[in-house]
Amino acid sequence: MQKVKGKTFNFLRLPLYFLIALLCILSSPVLANVPGVVKSSSQLVINSVTDSTSPLQQGKVLFDAGNFAQAVNVLQKAVQEYKQQGDKLRLAATLSNLSLAYQQLGAWTEAQQAITDSLNLLKEQDKNQNLQVFAQSLDIQGRLQLAMGKAEAALATWQQTEEVYKQAKNQSGIIRSQINQAQAWRTQGFYRRAVETLKKVNQTLQSQPDSIEKTVGLRSLGDALQVAGELEMSRQALEQSLVIAQRLQSNADIGASLFSLGNNTRNNRTQEQKQQAIAYYLQTEKVSPSPLTRATAKLNRLSLLIEDKQLAQAETLLPSIESHVEQLPPSRAAIYARINFAQSLSKFSNRNSDSALLLAKAIEQSRSLGDKRAEAYALKSLGGLYEETKQWSEAQNLTQQGLFLAQTSNALDITYTLEWQLGRLLWAQKDIKGAIAAYDAAVETLQYLRSDLVAVNQDVQFNFRDSVEPVYRQSVELLLQSQGTQPDIKILEKARQRIEALQLAELDNFFREACLQGQKVPLDQVVDQDNPNAAILYPIILPSELQVIVKIPKQPLRHYNTKIRQVEVEKILAELRKSLVNPTATKAIENQSQQVYNWLLQPIESELQASGVNTLVFVLDGALRNLPMAALYDGKQYLVEKYAIALSVGLQLLDPKPLVQRQLKALTAGLTQPPANYPNYAPLPAIKSEFNSITEAGISTTSLLDGQFTSKKLESEINSVSFNVVHLATHGQFSSLAENTYILAADGPIKVKYFDSFLRSQDKTRVELLVLSACQTAAGDNRAALGLAGASVRAGARSTLASLWQIDDESTALFVSAFYRELKGGKITKAEAVHRAQLQLLKHANYQAPSFWAAYVLIGNWL
């Protein structure tokens, strides 16, 4: 609330024209990068050709301060001056830096023309005498190409840049080129190639003596590895960077490395790690000479306190942050800091007016700087404030202004948030058709960003659930609500495709890259043509209801719903998951799982039976993925007693084919004793009998046991012989973080990110079946089954059989024995083989409880 002449009024109730008279990215860029941490190409070009008093140097100062529009004006004047003087070298350097400034403003045509002119001038010169300027201009061209979505061209440019730097014997330039190449590889989805490049950079840096260039290079490497999801490697590089900065007594670099370490640590999201991140930010505030670095560290600390609902402690920071932010000179980074602060202030019930004033000031500053991207982001944030106070027309006006600026600036990462915001506003005003169109546009933009979604802004890595998932989920809710009294088949098809798009986006976020590439066949085609006894169910958890879309062979889609809030659904699912692992909790399991059965299957049960369905394929959503559908109870029987059951990661199967039983060849690998440095894992003595039972089932087997089961030996065996079954009996864990999803070999963990390098090769046939018989989902992680889906996708196997929790290893041996006998003995599907093996355990006197037989899930191709 603001007080004027003794009167109190709500700032957000001011007319919109008054606010504008006072006068982006995925959400608040909490982890705002510190300008100047990595020496930009503009600095290097300028420093190599000019002195401190030239107009080119003046442009540099403005650029480094984030005053891009002013930098453009100064650099344009410098261009004219150097043209008149006939100074082609300085003209070329100025044009390349002008291109860089234009890029910051989203002026792509002008940026392209400037860098083209620069390179043409340099080609007329003796390049051997101007290698530095030529390399740095190429560097800037690569940045432009990547920003315009031309990752392949950017890669080629940066490879050329590296060669020129080698000729110039500029080691720091070589390193920068290689880091840029890694970014280009990653943007194209070549994750492992990117990490290999970054490891090469790391090796080069290790051999160099301490210098500012080395500490900057290591910090840049650490930041790049962090975006790639390699948090441990990132931490090591950043810690090295910090140690060197401390030895060199460079407070600016010490502060920057501490800041990056804070960003790295908060990615882990445990309470202990959050406290460590806060400690890093506090150290940054104490040591850094940069007002901007100190301000962003304070803002990051504030965001963590708000995230943990420590509002009283957070409120004590506000006066200090307000003072710091007000003192920052106008620049894009300062505008983002102001917007960050405004968004944090909006979390306090009595500070909306202050938040609005900050945003109005941010809009004013971005306009004075000519920074359309920053203006779009500020308009989005102010529109969001109006949305909270239900001033729909004002919010819509601001949102549409921001959307126009974001679209014309090619700022897709801001564009989708504005499209989403516009969709919410139109929905609130009952413009359903317009809202659907806006949500469709947001999803389409996200799909375009899919290959490099998390690289857009580091904040996405831990805000996926806030910044991306709701777009898809709300869109599905809107679509389903838009139906009339009769089901609309087109809308149902669109809704389930959108849920699949969400699941793919989750996997992309999990791996930090695009997944599920390859030739795929729609599930509907499989059940209508190849397996007419299978039905597909798509449960969708929405904020106020649970929807189920069903595909029965040869029939159109249909759906039904249960009015129940998402929090209630997740509470019941969590209670059931807890009961399932307890062998003595049978009564509780029956009561809880009957509720879930009633949601998912009771309305369609009679039709399934009338259609002769014997296999159910579930495409599960959210917390449902942590549960085995086999354990659902209808009041008399478990689902496994009536159906074979399989899971699918999406609506399509990769090259679905039935397993040829007569040609089974298995590689088995397991640990009866965990490595000495993993004392928390129990021995698994029944693995030997498990492996013997596979051989006894008549399957040709090559076995790696205990010390023989190393990552190198596993890879060597798979590459030397074509196995269609890989059976791994060892401890492992599925987690919502790829970093914490792995299987244990004798020489340590094999992380899920590298499964494809072991199990999938370009010149070999795809593994038909991957079995993970002693793994489990991470305790306390309500999205841990994401790691199981990730393992299945990463392995590239047509089917994956795994356990959601660790089971008594004697019952595991019985299950495995029965499964392989069924698989080898009859012409049945993999799903049916799992089904029969589960029934054998259920009928066993010692293993009737669901905790023994329900944990096994088959993912992928059930044929």
XYZ file of C-alpha atoms in Angstrom, residues 218-636:
419
model
C 37.229 -23.537 -15.152
C 34.265 -21.480 -13.996
C 32.853 -21.405 -17.520
C 33.378 -25.163 -17.715
C 31.621 -25.648 -14.366
C 28.660 -23.551 -15.469
C 28.398 -25.480 -18.762
C 28.557 -28.849 -16.975
C 25.880 -27.686 -14.569
C 23.491 -26.871 -17.406
C 24.291 -30.305 -18.868
C 23.227 -31.887 -15.566
C 26.718 -33.099 -14.620
C 26.532 -31.581 -11.138
C 29.465 -33.447 -9.574
C 31.855 -32.677 -12.439
C 30.565 -29.101 -12.374
C 31.235 -28.785 -8.648
C 34.802 -30.051 -9.032
C 35.560 -27.537 -11.807
C 34.032 -24.673 -9.824
C 35.945 -25.590 -6.665
C 39.176 -25.616 -8.667
C 38.274 -22.247 -10.117
C 37.716 -20.899 -6.603
C 41.041 -22.231 -5.278
C 42.973 -20.612 -8.151
C 41.097 -17.314 -7.711
C 41.978 -17.380 -4.002
C 45.658 -18.046 -4.767
C 45.618 -15.142 -7.211
C 43.774 -13.009 -4.616
C 41.260 -11.906 -7.251
C 38.179 -10.947 -5.270
C 36.062 -10.524 -8.412
C 36.801 -14.107 -9.487
C 36.474 -15.446 -5.934
C 33.011 -13.902 -5.729
C 31.991 -15.185 -9.167
C 33.141 -18.752 -8.385
C 31.370 -18.735 -5.007
C 28.223 -17.521 -6.771
C 28.390 -20.367 -9.320
C 28.984 -22.886 -6.508
C 25.845 -21.608 -4.818
C 23.902 -22.167 -8.021
C 25.361 -25.654 -8.402
C 24.601 -26.658 -4.811
C 20.979 -25.544 -4.820
C 20.310 -27.863 -7.782
C 20.403 -30.859 -5.407
C 17.381 -29.503 -3.522
C 18.035 -31.305 -0.222
C 17.703 -29.165 2.894
C 21.385 -29.574 3.677
C 22.380 -28.502 0.160
C 20.079 -25.469 0.295
C 21.814 -24.345 3.480
C 25.178 -24.819 1.784
C 23.967 -22.746 -1.174
C 22.919 -19.954 1.214
C 26.400 -20.098 2.785
C 28.007 -19.685 -0.660
C 25.775 -16.703 -1.422
C 26.670 -15.102 1.926
C 30.374 -15.516 1.155
C 29.778 -14.009 -2.302
C 28.160 -10.953 -0.731
C 31.142 -10.475 1.593
C 33.965 -10.834 -0.921
C 32.724 -9.678 -4.333
C 33.566 -6.112 -5.389
C 30.748 -6.187 -7.960
C 27.472 -4.527 -6.799
C 25.558 -6.650 -9.319
C 27.088 -9.920 -8.101
C 26.312 -8.999 -4.496
C 22.742 -8.048 -5.392
C 22.069 -11.274 -7.345
C 23.556 -13.352 -4.502
C 21.172 -11.640 -2.075
C 18.262 -12.245 -4.455
C 19.143 -15.941 -4.760
C 19.355 -16.205 -0.979
C 15.964 -14.516 -0.672
C 14.406 -16.944 -3.168
C 15.636 -19.950 -1.184
C 14.205 -18.575 2.060
C 10.851 -17.919 0.354
C 10.917 -21.404 -1.191
C 11.316 -22.869 2.313
C 8.524 -20.610 3.609
C 10.906 -18.819 5.972
C 9.108 -15.541 5.311
C 10.015 -13.817 8.592
C 13.735 -14.363 7.943
C 13.282 -13.433 4.278
C 11.584 -10.171 5.219
C 14.668 -9.003 7.125
C 16.578 -9.064 3.810
C 14.174 -6.799 1.945
C 15.516 -3.338 2.993
C 19.093 -4.329 2.130
C 18.103 -5.746 -1.271
C 15.980 -2.701 -2.034
C 18.972 -0.461 -1.366
C 21.302 -2.591 -3.525
C 18.867 -2.814 -6.441
C 18.153 0.935 -6.434
C 21.880 1.705 -6.683
C 22.494 -0.503 -9.743
C 23.117 1.549 -12.907
C 20.595 0.908 -15.716
C 21.370 -2.280 -17.660
C 19.622 -5.501 -18.641
C 21.107 -7.280 -15.626
C 19.888 -4.484 -13.339
C 16.404 -4.689 -14.887
C 16.323 -8.456 -14.300
C 17.445 -7.925 -10.711
C 14.598 -5.423 -10.254
C 12.091 -7.905 -11.739
C 13.471 -10.702 -9.557
C 13.003 -8.549 -6.520
C 9.474 -7.577 -7.567
C 8.502 -11.228 -8.016
C 9.895 -12.131 -4.606
C 8.068 -9.184 -3.034
C 4.799 -10.408 -4.521
C 5.053 -13.477 -2.254
C 4.421 -11.153 0.711
C 0.731 -10.316 1.019
C 1.237 -6.625 1.806
C 3.914 -5.807 -0.799
C 2.032 -5.958 -4.135
C 2.140 -2.171 -4.491
C 5.921 -2.101 -4.031
C 6.233 -4.942 -6.525
C 4.162 -3.015 -9.098
C 6.300 0.105 -8.689
C 9.478 -1.909 -9.250
C 8.030 -3.453 -12.406
C 6.845 -0.110 -13.742
C 10.376 1.209 -13.218
C 11.798 -1.875 -14.978
C 9.543 -1.221 -17.982
C 10.630 2.403 -18.066
C 14.334 1.477 -17.873
C 14.080 -1.237 -20.534
C 12.389 1.245 -22.889
C 15.055 3.866 -22.277
C 17.721 1.248 -23.060
C 15.801 -0.005 -26.109
C 15.926 -3.547 -24.678
C 12.805 -5.263 -26.021
C 13.574 -8.593 -24.414
C 13.846 -7.075 -20.938
C 10.715 -4.993 -21.579
C 8.756 -8.101 -22.619
C 9.823 -9.857 -19.426
C 8.883 -6.866 -17.251
C 5.488 -6.503 -18.988
C 4.830 -10.210 -18.415
C 5.598 -9.831 -14.714
C 3.397 -6.763 -14.292
C 0.623 -8.484 -16.221
C 1.000 -11.396 -13.803
C 0.449 -9.047 -10.861
C -2.755 -7.732 -12.452
C -3.803 -11.348 -13.014
C -3.437 -12.044 -9.291
C -5.775 -9.126 -8.486
C -8.245 -10.265 -11.184
C -7.957 -7.089 -13.223
C -8.347 -9.085 -16.396
C -8.408 -6.405 -19.096
C -5.330 -4.586 -17.727
C -3.477 -7.880 -17.351
C -4.413 -8.919 -20.880
C -3.289 -5.593 -22.336
C 0.146 -5.843 -20.694
C 0.491 -9.513 -21.643
C -0.305 -8.862 -25.304
C 2.192 -5.990 -25.395
C 4.866 -8.255 -23.923
C 3.975 -11.088 -26.289
C 4.390 -8.864 -29.356
C 7.837 -7.740 -28.147
C 8.941 -11.293 -27.286
C 7.831 -12.642 -30.653
C 9.516 -9.866 -32.630
C 12.710 -10.386 -30.584
C 12.711 -14.159 -31.219
C 12.713 -14.637 -27.419
C 10.945 -18.018 -27.423
C 11.729 -18.695 -23.767
C 9.724 -15.577 -22.793
C 7.164 -16.051 -25.569
C 5.746 -19.314 -24.218
C 5.262 -17.876 -20.709
C 3.337 -14.934 -22.179
C 1.224 -17.263 -24.348
C 0.492 -19.334 -21.251
C -0.385 -16.192 -19.255
C -2.687 -15.013 -22.059
C -4.375 -18.443 -22.077
C -5.071 -18.225 -18.337
C -6.487 -14.707 -18.690
C -8.797 -15.648 -21.572
C -9.938 -18.773 -19.699
C -10.753 -16.653 -16.638
C -12.866 -14.405 -18.897
C -14.732 -17.448 -20.349
C -13.177 -17.050 -23.806
C -12.615 -20.790 -24.152
C -11.818 -20.767 -27.871
C -9.250 -17.993 -27.448
C -7.779 -19.684 -24.355
C -7.332 -22.988 -26.223
C -5.559 -21.156 -29.057
C -3.217 -19.430 -26.593
C -2.399 -22.699 -24.791
C -1.850 -24.423 -28.149
C 0.632 -21.697 -29.059
C 2.452 -22.073 -25.713
C 2.756 -25.848 -26.155
C 3.966 -25.413 -29.745
C 6.635 -22.962 -28.565
C 7.712 -25.404 -25.844
C 7.942 -28.181 -28.424
C 10.222 -25.961 -30.510
C 12.361 -25.344 -27.435
C 12.307 -29.026 -26.491
C 15.789 -29.960 -27.673
C 17.393 -27.379 -25.435
C 14.674 -26.477 -22.945
C 16.785 -26.461 -19.814
C 19.644 -24.580 -21.433
C 17.358 -21.598 -21.985
C 17.675 -20.683 -18.322
C 19.279 -22.576 -15.479
C 16.243 -21.884 -13.309
C 14.229 -24.408 -15.349
C 16.354 -27.225 -13.984
C 14.645 -27.043 -10.611
C 11.430 -25.222 -11.567
C 10.123 -27.593 -14.231
C 7.047 -28.322 -12.108
C 6.286 -24.606 -11.814
C 7.361 -23.324 -15.222
C 6.603 -26.082 -17.729
C 4.418 -28.890 -16.392
C 1.374 -26.676 -15.595
C 1.219 -25.457 -19.209
C 0.510 -28.997 -20.422
C -1.709 -30.043 -17.523
C -3.878 -26.899 -17.601
C -4.149 -27.226 -21.377
C -5.513 -30.772 -21.037
C -7.977 -29.637 -18.354
C -9.188 -26.831 -20.628
C -9.572 -29.158 -23.611
C -11.577 -31.727 -21.681
C -13.780 -29.059 -20.114
C -14.492 -27.601 -23.560
C -16.361 -30.725 -24.673
C -20.121 -30.694 -24.951
C -22.414 -33.397 -23.610
C -21.119 -35.911 -26.166
C -17.425 -36.987 -26.187
C -15.396 -35.284 -28.891
C -12.939 -37.822 -30.330
C -10.658 -35.129 -31.778
C -10.403 -33.370 -28.415
C -9.713 -36.658 -26.582
C -6.957 -37.462 -29.080
C -5.462 -33.996 -28.660
C -5.624 -34.293 -24.854
C -3.745 -37.578 -24.702
C -1.156 -36.350 -27.210
C -0.605 -33.351 -24.963
C -0.084 -35.558 -21.914
C 2.475 -37.534 -23.912
C 4.182 -34.250 -24.814
C 4.379 -33.504 -21.072
C 5.925 -36.903 -20.376
C 8.518 -36.391 -23.113
C 9.286 -32.935 -21.722
C 9.769 -34.517 -18.276
C 12.279 -36.959 -19.734
C 14.044 -34.165 -21.613
C 14.317 -32.251 -18.357
C 15.520 -35.416 -16.566
C 18.346 -35.992 -19.070
C 18.962 -32.334 -20.048
C 18.492 -33.343 -23.688
C 15.901 -34.525 -26.196
C 14.989 -38.216 -25.840
C 12.903 -40.817 -27.614
C 14.222 -40.394 -31.130
C 13.636 -43.070 -33.750
C 10.952 -44.850 -35.761
C 7.797 -45.204 -33.675
C 4.425 -46.881 -34.189
C 1.218 -45.529 -32.556
C -0.150 -47.713 -29.754
C -3.634 -47.586 -31.281
C -2.291 -49.246 -34.428
C -0.669 -51.980 -32.303
C -3.882 -52.856 -30.428
C -6.124 -52.547 -33.475
C -3.930 -54.675 -35.759
C -1.231 -56.660 -33.922
C -2.657 -57.292 -30.450
C -6.482 -56.937 -30.472
C -6.745 -58.315 -26.915
C -4.987 -55.300 -25.356
C -6.593 -52.089 -24.112
C -4.774 -48.842 -23.334
C -5.610 -46.589 -20.384
C -4.412 -43.005 -19.969
C -5.119 -41.675 -16.468
C -4.560 -37.903 -16.230
C -4.236 -36.166 -12.858
C -5.711 -32.655 -13.038
C -6.045 -30.051 -10.248
C -9.680 -30.850 -9.445
C -10.354 -34.206 -11.096
C -8.872 -37.468 -12.319
C -9.595 -38.132 -15.999
C -9.161 -41.490 -17.739
C -9.057 -41.866 -21.531
C -9.477 -45.467 -22.750
C -8.699 -47.168 -26.038
C -10.416 -50.530 -26.543
C -9.463 -52.415 -29.754
C -11.528 -51.478 -32.815
C -13.429 -48.830 -30.841
C -13.152 -45.034 -30.681
C -11.639 -43.323 -27.667
C -13.853 -42.750 -24.651
C -13.285 -41.156 -21.270
C -14.669 -40.794 -17.748
C -13.655 -38.808 -14.708
C -13.740 -38.661 -10.911
C -14.145 -35.311 -9.159
C -11.275 -35.391 -6.694
C -8.556 -32.846 -5.961
C -4.995 -33.571 -7.043
C -3.641 -33.257 -3.495
C -6.123 -35.883 -2.297
C -5.202 -38.244 -5.138
C -1.491 -37.885 -4.354
C -2.096 -38.419 -0.625
C -3.958 -41.706 -1.226
C -1.339 -42.891 -3.724
C 1.478 -42.133 -1.258
C -0.305 -44.076 1.508
C -0.842 -47.053 -0.813
C 2.803 -47.001 -1.948
C 3.887 -47.095 1.701
C 1.550 -50.014 2.490
C 2.617 -52.057 -0.545
C 6.156 -52.649 0.723
C 4.850 -54.050 4.032
C 4.096 -57.813 3.835
C 1.696 -57.562 6.796
C -0.407 -54.678 5.454
C -2.658 -56.727 3.155
C -5.960 -55.331 4.506
C -4.789 -51.713 4.178
C -3.556 -52.454 0.644
C -6.927 -53.882 -0.375
C -8.843 -50.878 0.974
C -6.521 -48.255 -0.520
C -5.985 -49.958 -3.870
C -9.737 -50.486 -4.307
C -10.106 -46.691 -4.296
C -7.589 -46.399 -7.111
C -9.282 -49.306 -8.946
C -12.615 -47.475 -8.737
C -11.058 -44.364 -10.290
C -9.215 -46.099 -13.112
C -11.103 -49.272 -14.048
C -14.499 -49.727 -12.406
C -16.403 -47.601 -14.982
C -14.993 -49.591 -17.935
C -14.600 -53.102 -16.445
C -17.696 -54.630 -18.053
C -16.714 -53.344 -21.504
C -13.191 -54.727 -21.141
C -14.570 -58.166 -20.374
C -17.135 -57.987 -23.204
C -14.344 -57.068 -25.668
C -12.195 -60.078 -24.696
C -9.355 -57.899 -23.402
C -6.671 -59.849 -21.525
C -3.837 -57.258 -21.443
C -3.938 -53.739 -20.025
C -1.360 -51.185 -21.124
C -1.136 -48.112 -18.890
C 0.360 -44.767 -19.907
C 0.643 -43.454 -16.363
C 0.767 -39.863 -15.213
C 2.469 -38.221 -12.239
C 2.384 -40.050 -8.890
C 0.560 -43.023 -10.446
C 3.893 -44.093 -11.933
C 5.163 -44.992 -8.449
C 2.484 -47.691 -8.128
C 2.216 -51.183 -9.671
C -1.142 -51.467 -11.412
C -1.060 -55.232 -10.770
C -1.933 -54.573 -7.109
C -5.225 -52.734 -7.785
C -8.085 -54.553 -6.037
C -11.712 -54.790 -7.201
C -13.110 -56.050 -3.875
C -12.554 -59.710 -4.726
